[in-house]
Amino acid sequence: MILVLDSKITKDQKTRIRSLLSDDGCITREIIDAGQNLIGIIAKNKKTAADYKKMEGVVDVRSIKTSHKLVSRDFKSEDSMVKIGNVMVGGDRIVVIAGPCAVESYSQAMTIAKEVKRYGAVLFRGGAYKPRSSPYSFQGMEEEGLKILAAVREETGLGVVTEMTSPSQAALMEKYVDVVQIGARNMQNFELLKCVGKMSKPVVLKRGLASTIQEWLMSAEYIVAGGNDNVILCERGIRTFEPYTRNTLDLSAIPVLKQLTHLPILIDPSHATGIREKVSPMARAAVAAGADALMIEVHNDPDNALSDGPQSLYPEQFGELTRDLYVIAPVVGKQIDFDYLKKSEVISLLNGGGIKTAAFMGENGDYSHKASLSYFGDDLTSIPMKSYRDIFNACESGRAEYGVIPVENSLTGSIHENFDLLQEYDLKIIGEVTIRIKHALIAHKSATKNDIKTILAYPSAFAQCRNFLDQFAGEEPLAIKATSGAVRQIKKSGDITQAAIGSAMAADIFEMKVIEDSIEDNPRNFTRFAIIAKEYKGNKKVGKTSLVFSTGNKPGALFEVMKIFSRYHINLVKLESRPILGKPWEYMFYADIEADILSDALVPMMADLKDKSEVLKILGRY
Ligand code: PEP
Ligand code: MN
């Protein structure tokens, strides 16, 4: 049952409810879901919904119809996130876990950890207790292996995941690792499930070789009912009649689970396929199907691996995969964030885990707001601003620690105003995030498409939804200032004949309805945002530099600068010219290079660049 509490419930009422439930021997879980204060209860008595409804402070009692209760969508409509150090599993960042099947030695684990970290993994995996089909196969390094995992975390900053095969290992797991894994063979080892239910570490629960989704969810329920809410479900392939792969990866489990449970979903394509070449295609498909995280086996010397060599990717293959995922993720509204660890280090350095403030242009629910949350996660206080200049002023004055500004759209090009402001102010780009711009037609909950007579939106939204609007028979669209300003406006009007174009997130925030989603003409509509701040603050590793330069107005001047990049083997990922204000037909160039321009190795290149350009300004290193 779910008790829906009064929004004005008093402390005393709550205490009374809690003590009554405890007297009744109920298992309880208090959450806030979609703005409502709820208590989920598993009643161990004969009391009915009507009995609980009589309690003061309870406004409604709902039943959970599925046999899984605390892990069900019925109980919690919002997605759960599991926090592992600074890494969040769930939400819109794809978390990549990688490492060997088993820890084989200190140098093996450390070498692979450094490689996978370089290529974007944010957690490291490695078995120390290996459940093997044959008693004669390598069984794992046991406690020695756990110590190596702890050393890997110490050295690389990667949280570590390892399998626990017996309750007797609980104390060691608590001591050495960040996440415990329940392997496929133990999915229904109920004593083990009860044991991890009492542990403080998050749990990866693998699906059994021949278990149904329902059985799997009931196993998750064991862990949560035991007191540990931090469960990640891991699909790793099920046994079917098909011999071409080691198992059959059930990717349809992703949308099925998304409907049945709020828990995050991890996909392990390595054990699912058992064959190296099959791992990357299935990993890409998993992200496209909505997985929250991936776990990939990687080995530096798979031919000599002590277990699962044939399914382990070489580090370079893993790097290629994460680059592909980086491109795929935004299509499903997610991102692979190669800055994730560095950023979370910076964030915790600054605020001891929490973030302070980021200024963005527009209103809550605007794409800039979405980008801010995507970059910083939920611990963010966002401050809406009326103009881009206001963002720069807020950062300069210290009112906001960060600013989030759009710099480039895949269909319409650069947002020059922000490049001009970057030149004018002494602020730095410290990071970037790309999100997909997916427009929705939003109206009142009671409205249908036929009711709509007027559509409000930001001018660029109109431009991007031209085909949709051409079919719209109502009045000419009305332009307004920012995307979710339109949603706010129609909400306030109460007029069901009005609709707005905006993000589905804006519809959520303003409690409105999406009448039609993805109405933009071209689905390849992405915007890249820069994160700006006064200083770099703890940014340790830089992979990219944005700069602006001008050359003399003489033949071959730009070529001379390009030659410098070429000489130092620097990859240029953006180059764009822009007229210099007040100097007709003279140009500035914006460039992004894949290097830290201030690194020691590039001191001579910097000197050459200064020599060949008239103006040279570093806009940011990130
Ligand atoms: C593993 O992750 O190394 C493992 C043994 O997985 P599974 O339990 O899925 O076979
Ligand atoms: Mn393995």
Coordinates of C-alpha atoms in Angstrom, one line a residue, residues 168-564:
S168 CA 30.8 -14.6 4.7
Q169 CA 32.5 -12.0 2.5
A170 CA 30.3 -9.1 3.6
A171 CA 32.8 -7.5 6.0
L172 CA 35.6 -7.6 3.4
M173 CA 33.3 -6.1 0.8
E174 CA 32.3 -3.2 3.1
K175 CA 36.0 -2.6 3.7
Y176 CA 37.4 -2.7 0.2
V177 CA 34.9 -2.0 -2.5
D178 CA 32.2 0.5 -3.6
V179 CA 29.6 -1.7 -5.2
V180 CA 28.8 -5.4 -4.7
Q181 CA 27.6 -7.5 -7.5
I182 CA 25.3 -10.5 -7.2
G183 CA 26.2 -12.7 -10.0
A184 CA 23.7 -14.4 -12.3
R185 CA 24.1 -17.8 -10.6
N186 CA 23.2 -16.2 -7.3
M187 CA 20.2 -14.2 -8.3
Q188 CA 17.9 -16.4 -6.2
N189 CA 20.4 -17.1 -3.4
F190 CA 18.0 -15.6 -0.9
E191 CA 20.4 -15.7 2.1
L192 CA 22.9 -13.7 0.0
L193 CA 20.1 -11.2 -1.0
K194 CA 19.1 -10.8 2.6
C195 CA 22.7 -10.2 3.5
V196 CA 23.3 -7.5 0.9
G197 CA 20.0 -6.0 1.9
K198 CA 21.6 -5.1 5.2
M199 CA 24.9 -3.8 3.7
S200 CA 25.8 -0.1 3.2
K201 CA 27.1 -0.6 -0.4
P202 CA 25.0 -0.3 -3.6
V203 CA 24.2 -3.6 -5.3
V204 CA 24.4 -4.7 -8.9
L205 CA 21.8 -7.5 -9.2
K206 CA 22.4 -9.6 -12.3
R207 CA 19.6 -11.4 -13.9
G208 CA 19.7 -15.2 -13.5
L209 CA 20.6 -17.4 -16.5
A210 CA 17.0 -18.6 -16.8
S211 CA 15.0 -16.2 -14.7
T212 CA 12.0 -14.2 -15.7
I213 CA 11.9 -10.5 -15.3
Q214 CA 9.3 -11.0 -12.5
E215 CA 11.6 -13.3 -10.6
W216 CA 14.4 -10.9 -11.0
L217 CA 12.3 -8.0 -9.7
M218 CA 11.3 -10.1 -6.7
S219 CA 15.0 -10.7 -5.9
A220 CA 15.5 -6.9 -6.1
E221 CA 12.6 -6.6 -3.7
Y222 CA 14.4 -8.8 -1.2
I223 CA 17.3 -6.4 -1.2
V224 CA 15.2 -3.3 -0.9
A225 CA 12.9 -4.8 1.7
G226 CA 16.0 -5.7 3.7
G227 CA 16.8 -2.0 3.9
N228 CA 19.2 -1.3 0.9
D229 CA 17.5 0.9 -1.6
N230 CA 20.5 1.2 -3.9
V231 CA 19.9 -1.6 -6.4
I232 CA 21.0 -1.5 -10.0
L233 CA 19.5 -4.2 -12.3
C234 CA 21.9 -5.8 -14.7
E235 CA 20.8 -7.7 -17.8
R236 CA 23.6 -10.1 -18.9
G237 CA 21.9 -12.4 -21.3
I238 CA 19.7 -15.4 -20.7
R239 CA 20.1 -18.9 -21.8
T240 CA 18.1 -19.8 -24.9
F241 CA 18.5 -22.5 -27.6
E242 CA 20.7 -20.2 -29.7
P243 CA 24.4 -21.5 -29.7
Y244 CA 26.0 -18.7 -31.8
T245 CA 26.3 -16.5 -28.7
R246 CA 27.2 -17.5 -25.2
N247 CA 23.7 -16.2 -24.0
T248 CA 20.9 -14.2 -25.6
L249 CA 20.9 -10.5 -24.6
D250 CA 17.4 -9.6 -23.8
L251 CA 17.3 -5.9 -24.7
S252 CA 13.6 -5.8 -24.7
A253 CA 14.0 -6.2 -20.9
I254 CA 14.9 -2.5 -20.9
P255 CA 11.6 -1.0 -22.0
V256 CA 9.8 -3.7 -20.0
L257 CA 11.7 -2.8 -16.8
K258 CA 11.3 0.9 -17.4
Q259 CA 7.6 0.4 -17.1
L260 CA 7.7 -2.0 -14.2
T261 CA 10.4 -0.5 -11.9
H262 CA 12.1 2.8 -11.0
L263 CA 15.5 1.1 -10.5
P264 CA 18.3 2.0 -12.9
I265 CA 19.3 -0.5 -15.6
L266 CA 22.8 -1.8 -16.4
I267 CA 23.5 -3.9 -19.5
D268 CA 26.5 -6.3 -19.7
P269 CA 27.0 -7.2 -23.3
S270 CA 30.2 -9.1 -22.6
H271 CA 28.7 -12.0 -20.7
A272 CA 25.6 -11.8 -22.9
T273 CA 27.4 -12.4 -26.2
G274 CA 30.7 -14.0 -25.0
I275 CA 32.4 -13.0 -28.2
R276 CA 34.5 -9.9 -28.6
E277 CA 33.2 -8.7 -31.9
K278 CA 29.6 -8.9 -30.7
V279 CA 30.1 -6.7 -27.6
S280 CA 30.2 -3.3 -29.2
P281 CA 27.2 -3.6 -31.4
M282 CA 25.1 -4.8 -28.5
A283 CA 26.5 -2.0 -26.2
R284 CA 25.5 0.6 -28.8
A285 CA 22.0 -1.0 -29.1
A286 CA 21.6 -1.0 -25.3
V287 CA 22.2 2.7 -25.1
A288 CA 19.7 3.3 -28.0
A289 CA 17.2 1.1 -26.1
G290 CA 17.4 3.3 -23.0
A291 CA 20.0 1.6 -20.7
D292 CA 21.3 3.8 -17.9
A293 CA 24.7 2.1 -17.7
L294 CA 27.0 -0.4 -19.4
M295 CA 29.4 -2.9 -17.9
I296 CA 32.1 -4.0 -20.4
E297 CA 35.0 -6.5 -19.9
V298 CA 38.3 -5.1 -21.1
H299 CA 41.7 -6.8 -20.9
N300 CA 45.1 -5.6 -22.1
D301 CA 46.2 -9.2 -22.9
P302 CA 43.0 -11.1 -23.5
D303 CA 44.8 -14.1 -25.1
N304 CA 46.4 -14.8 -21.7
A305 CA 43.5 -13.7 -19.5
L306 CA 42.7 -16.1 -16.7
S307 CA 38.9 -15.8 -17.4
D308 CA 36.7 -14.6 -20.2
G309 CA 39.5 -13.5 -22.5
P310 CA 37.5 -14.2 -25.7
Q311 CA 34.8 -11.7 -24.8
S312 CA 37.1 -9.0 -23.5
L313 CA 37.7 -5.9 -25.6
Y314 CA 41.2 -4.5 -26.2
P315 CA 41.5 -1.1 -24.5
E316 CA 41.5 0.6 -27.9
Q317 CA 38.3 -1.1 -29.0
F318 CA 36.7 0.0 -25.8
G319 CA 37.8 3.6 -26.6
E320 CA 36.2 3.3 -30.0
L321 CA 33.0 2.1 -28.4
T322 CA 32.8 5.0 -26.0
R323 CA 33.3 7.4 -28.8
D324 CA 30.4 5.8 -30.7
L325 CA 28.3 5.9 -27.6
Y326 CA 29.1 9.6 -27.2
V327 CA 27.4 10.2 -30.5
I328 CA 24.4 7.8 -29.9
A329 CA 23.5 8.9 -26.4
P330 CA 22.1 12.4 -27.2
V331 CA 19.6 10.8 -29.5
V332 CA 17.8 9.3 -26.5
G333 CA 18.3 12.4 -24.4
K334 CA 21.4 11.2 -22.6
Q335 CA 25.1 11.8 -22.7
I336 CA 28.4 10.1 -22.2
D337 CA 30.4 12.6 -20.3
F338 CA 34.2 12.2 -20.7
D339 CA 34.6 14.9 -18.1
Y340 CA 32.4 13.1 -15.6
L341 CA 35.1 12.2 -13.0
K342 CA 37.1 15.3 -13.4
K343 CA 34.0 17.4 -13.1
S344 CA 32.7 15.6 -10.0
E345 CA 36.2 16.0 -8.5
V346 CA 36.0 19.7 -9.2
I347 CA 32.5 19.9 -7.8
S348 CA 33.4 18.1 -4.6
L349 CA 36.5 20.2 -4.3
L350 CA 34.4 23.3 -4.4
N351 CA 31.5 22.5 -2.2
G352 CA 32.1 19.3 -0.5
G353 CA 29.9 17.3 -2.8
G354 CA 27.1 19.9 -3.6
I355 CA 27.1 22.5 -6.3
K356 CA 26.1 26.1 -5.7
T357 CA 24.7 28.0 -8.6
A358 CA 24.6 28.1 -12.3
A359 CA 23.0 30.9 -14.3
F360 CA 21.2 30.2 -17.6
M361 CA 19.1 32.1 -20.0
G362 CA 15.3 31.7 -19.9
E363 CA 13.1 29.9 -17.5
N364 CA 12.9 26.6 -15.8
G365 CA 12.3 23.9 -18.4
D366 CA 14.2 25.8 -21.2
Y367 CA 16.8 23.9 -23.0
S368 CA 19.5 25.9 -21.2
H369 CA 18.1 24.7 -17.9
K370 CA 18.1 21.1 -19.2
A371 CA 21.7 21.5 -20.3
S372 CA 22.6 22.8 -16.8
L373 CA 21.1 19.8 -15.1
S374 CA 22.6 17.5 -17.6
Y375 CA 26.1 18.9 -16.9
F376 CA 25.9 19.3 -13.1
G377 CA 23.3 16.8 -12.1
D378 CA 20.5 17.4 -9.6
D379 CA 22.5 19.1 -6.9
L380 CA 22.2 22.4 -8.6
T381 CA 20.6 25.7 -7.9
S382 CA 19.9 27.2 -11.3
I383 CA 19.3 30.9 -11.7
P384 CA 17.2 31.9 -14.7
M385 CA 18.5 35.1 -16.4
K386 CA 16.9 37.4 -18.9
S387 CA 19.9 37.7 -21.3
Y388 CA 23.2 36.1 -22.1
R389 CA 25.0 39.3 -20.9
D390 CA 23.2 38.9 -17.5
I391 CA 24.8 35.4 -17.3
F392 CA 28.2 36.8 -17.9
N393 CA 27.6 39.6 -15.3
A394 CA 26.3 37.1 -12.8
C395 CA 29.5 35.0 -13.1
E396 CA 31.8 38.0 -13.0
S397 CA 30.2 39.4 -9.9
G398 CA 30.2 36.0 -8.2
R399 CA 26.4 35.8 -7.9
A400 CA 26.6 32.6 -9.9
E401 CA 29.5 30.2 -9.7
Y402 CA 28.9 29.0 -13.3
G403 CA 27.1 30.1 -16.4
V404 CA 25.6 27.8 -19.1
I405 CA 25.5 29.4 -22.5
P406 CA 24.6 27.8 -25.9
V407 CA 27.5 28.2 -28.4
E408 CA 26.5 26.2 -31.4
N409 CA 23.5 24.4 -32.9
S410 CA 23.9 21.6 -35.3
L411 CA 21.3 23.1 -37.8
T412 CA 21.7 26.8 -37.4
G413 CA 25.4 27.2 -36.5
S414 CA 27.2 29.4 -33.9
I415 CA 25.5 31.7 -31.4
H416 CA 27.8 34.6 -32.2
E417 CA 26.5 36.8 -29.3
N418 CA 28.1 34.4 -26.9
F419 CA 31.4 34.3 -28.7
D420 CA 31.4 38.1 -28.6
L421 CA 30.7 38.0 -24.9
L422 CA 33.4 35.4 -24.3
Q423 CA 35.9 37.8 -26.0
E424 CA 34.6 40.8 -24.0
Y425 CA 34.6 39.2 -20.5
D426 CA 37.4 37.7 -18.6
L427 CA 35.6 34.4 -18.0
K428 CA 36.7 30.9 -19.0
I429 CA 35.0 27.9 -20.6
I430 CA 35.6 25.1 -18.2
G431 CA 33.4 22.4 -19.8
E432 CA 30.8 21.6 -22.4
V433 CA 27.6 19.6 -22.8
T434 CA 25.6 18.7 -25.9
I435 CA 21.9 18.0 -25.7
R436 CA 19.3 17.1 -28.3
I437 CA 16.7 19.8 -28.9
K438 CA 13.5 17.9 -29.2
H439 CA 10.4 20.1 -29.4
A440 CA 7.0 19.2 -28.1
L441 CA 3.6 20.8 -28.6
I442 CA 2.4 21.5 -25.1
A443 CA -1.1 22.5 -23.9
H444 CA -3.4 22.2 -20.9
K445 CA -4.2 18.8 -19.6
S446 CA -7.8 18.9 -20.7
A447 CA -6.9 20.1 -24.2
T448 CA -6.8 18.0 -27.3
K449 CA -5.0 18.8 -30.6
N450 CA -8.3 19.9 -32.2
D451 CA -8.8 22.6 -29.5
I452 CA -5.6 24.4 -30.4
K453 CA -6.0 27.7 -32.2
T454 CA -2.9 29.6 -31.3
I455 CA 0.7 28.4 -30.8
L456 CA 3.3 30.4 -28.9
A457 CA 7.0 29.9 -29.1
Y458 CA 10.5 31.3 -29.2
P459 CA 11.3 32.3 -32.8
S460 CA 14.0 29.7 -33.4
A461 CA 11.6 27.0 -32.2
F462 CA 9.2 28.2 -35.0
A463 CA 12.0 28.0 -37.5
Q464 CA 12.8 24.5 -36.4
C465 CA 9.2 23.2 -36.5
R466 CA 8.2 24.8 -39.9
N467 CA 6.8 21.6 -41.4
F468 CA 4.6 20.9 -38.4
L469 CA 3.4 24.5 -38.3
D470 CA 2.6 24.5 -42.0
Q471 CA 0.0 21.8 -41.4
F472 CA -1.5 23.6 -38.5
A473 CA -4.7 25.3 -39.5
G474 CA -5.0 27.8 -36.7
E475 CA -3.8 31.4 -36.5
E476 CA -0.3 32.5 -37.3
P477 CA 2.1 31.5 -34.5
L478 CA 2.9 34.1 -31.8
A479 CA 6.5 34.7 -31.0
I480 CA 7.6 35.1 -27.4
K481 CA 11.0 35.5 -25.7
A482 CA 12.1 32.1 -24.4
T483 CA 10.8 28.6 -24.9
S484 CA 9.3 27.8 -21.5
G485 CA 8.1 31.4 -21.2
A486 CA 5.6 30.3 -23.7
V487 CA 4.6 27.3 -21.5
R488 CA 4.3 29.6 -18.5
Q489 CA 2.2 32.0 -20.5
I490 CA -0.4 29.5 -21.7
K491 CA -0.5 27.9 -18.2
K492 CA -1.3 31.3 -16.7
S493 CA -3.9 32.1 -19.4
G494 CA -5.9 28.9 -18.5
D495 CA -6.9 29.0 -22.2
I496 CA -7.2 25.5 -23.7
T497 CA -7.1 26.8 -27.2
Q498 CA -3.5 27.9 -26.7
A499 CA -0.4 25.6 -27.1
A500 CA 3.3 26.3 -26.7
I501 CA 6.4 24.7 -28.3
G502 CA 8.9 23.7 -25.7
S503 CA 10.7 20.8 -24.1
A504 CA 8.8 17.9 -22.5
M505 CA 10.6 18.9 -19.3
A506 CA 8.9 22.3 -19.4
A507 CA 5.6 20.4 -19.7
D508 CA 6.5 18.5 -16.6
I509 CA 7.6 21.5 -14.6
F510 CA 4.4 23.5 -15.4
E511 CA 2.2 20.4 -15.1
M512 CA 1.0 20.6 -18.6
K513 CA 0.4 18.0 -21.3
V514 CA 2.5 17.0 -24.3
I515 CA 0.1 16.9 -27.2
E516 CA 2.7 15.8 -29.7
D517 CA 6.4 15.1 -29.2
S518 CA 9.3 15.4 -31.7
I519 CA 7.7 18.0 -33.9
E520 CA 11.0 19.5 -35.1
D521 CA 11.7 19.2 -38.8
N522 CA 15.1 17.6 -38.4
P523 CA 15.8 15.2 -35.6
R524 CA 19.5 15.9 -35.8
N525 CA 19.0 19.0 -33.8
F526 CA 21.7 19.3 -31.1
T527 CA 22.9 22.3 -29.2
R528 CA 26.4 22.5 -27.6
F529 CA 26.5 24.5 -24.4
A530 CA 29.7 25.9 -22.8
I531 CA 30.0 26.0 -19.1
I532 CA 31.7 29.3 -18.0
A533 CA 33.3 30.3 -14.7
K534 CA 35.7 32.8 -13.4
E535 CA 38.5 30.4 -12.8
Y536 CA 39.5 26.8 -13.8
K537 CA 39.4 25.6 -10.1
G538 CA 40.9 22.2 -9.8
N539 CA 40.4 21.3 -13.5
K540 CA 43.3 18.9 -13.8
K541 CA 43.3 17.2 -17.2
V542 CA 42.4 19.3 -20.2
G543 CA 41.5 17.7 -23.5
K544 CA 40.3 20.6 -25.5
T545 CA 41.1 24.4 -25.9
S546 CA 38.8 27.0 -27.4
L547 CA 40.5 30.1 -28.7
V548 CA 40.0 33.1 -30.9
F549 CA 42.6 34.7 -33.1
S550 CA 43.0 37.2 -35.9
T551 CA 45.7 37.2 -38.5
G552 CA 47.1 40.1 -40.6
N553 CA 45.2 40.9 -43.8
K554 CA 47.8 39.4 -46.1
P555 CA 48.1 36.3 -48.4
G556 CA 48.5 33.0 -46.6
A557 CA 48.1 34.4 -43.1
L558 CA 45.6 31.8 -42.0
F559 CA 47.6 29.1 -43.7
E560 CA 50.6 30.1 -41.6
V561 CA 48.6 29.5 -38.4
M562 CA 47.2 26.2 -39.7
K563 CA 50.7 25.1 -40.5
I564 CA 51.6 25.6 -36.8

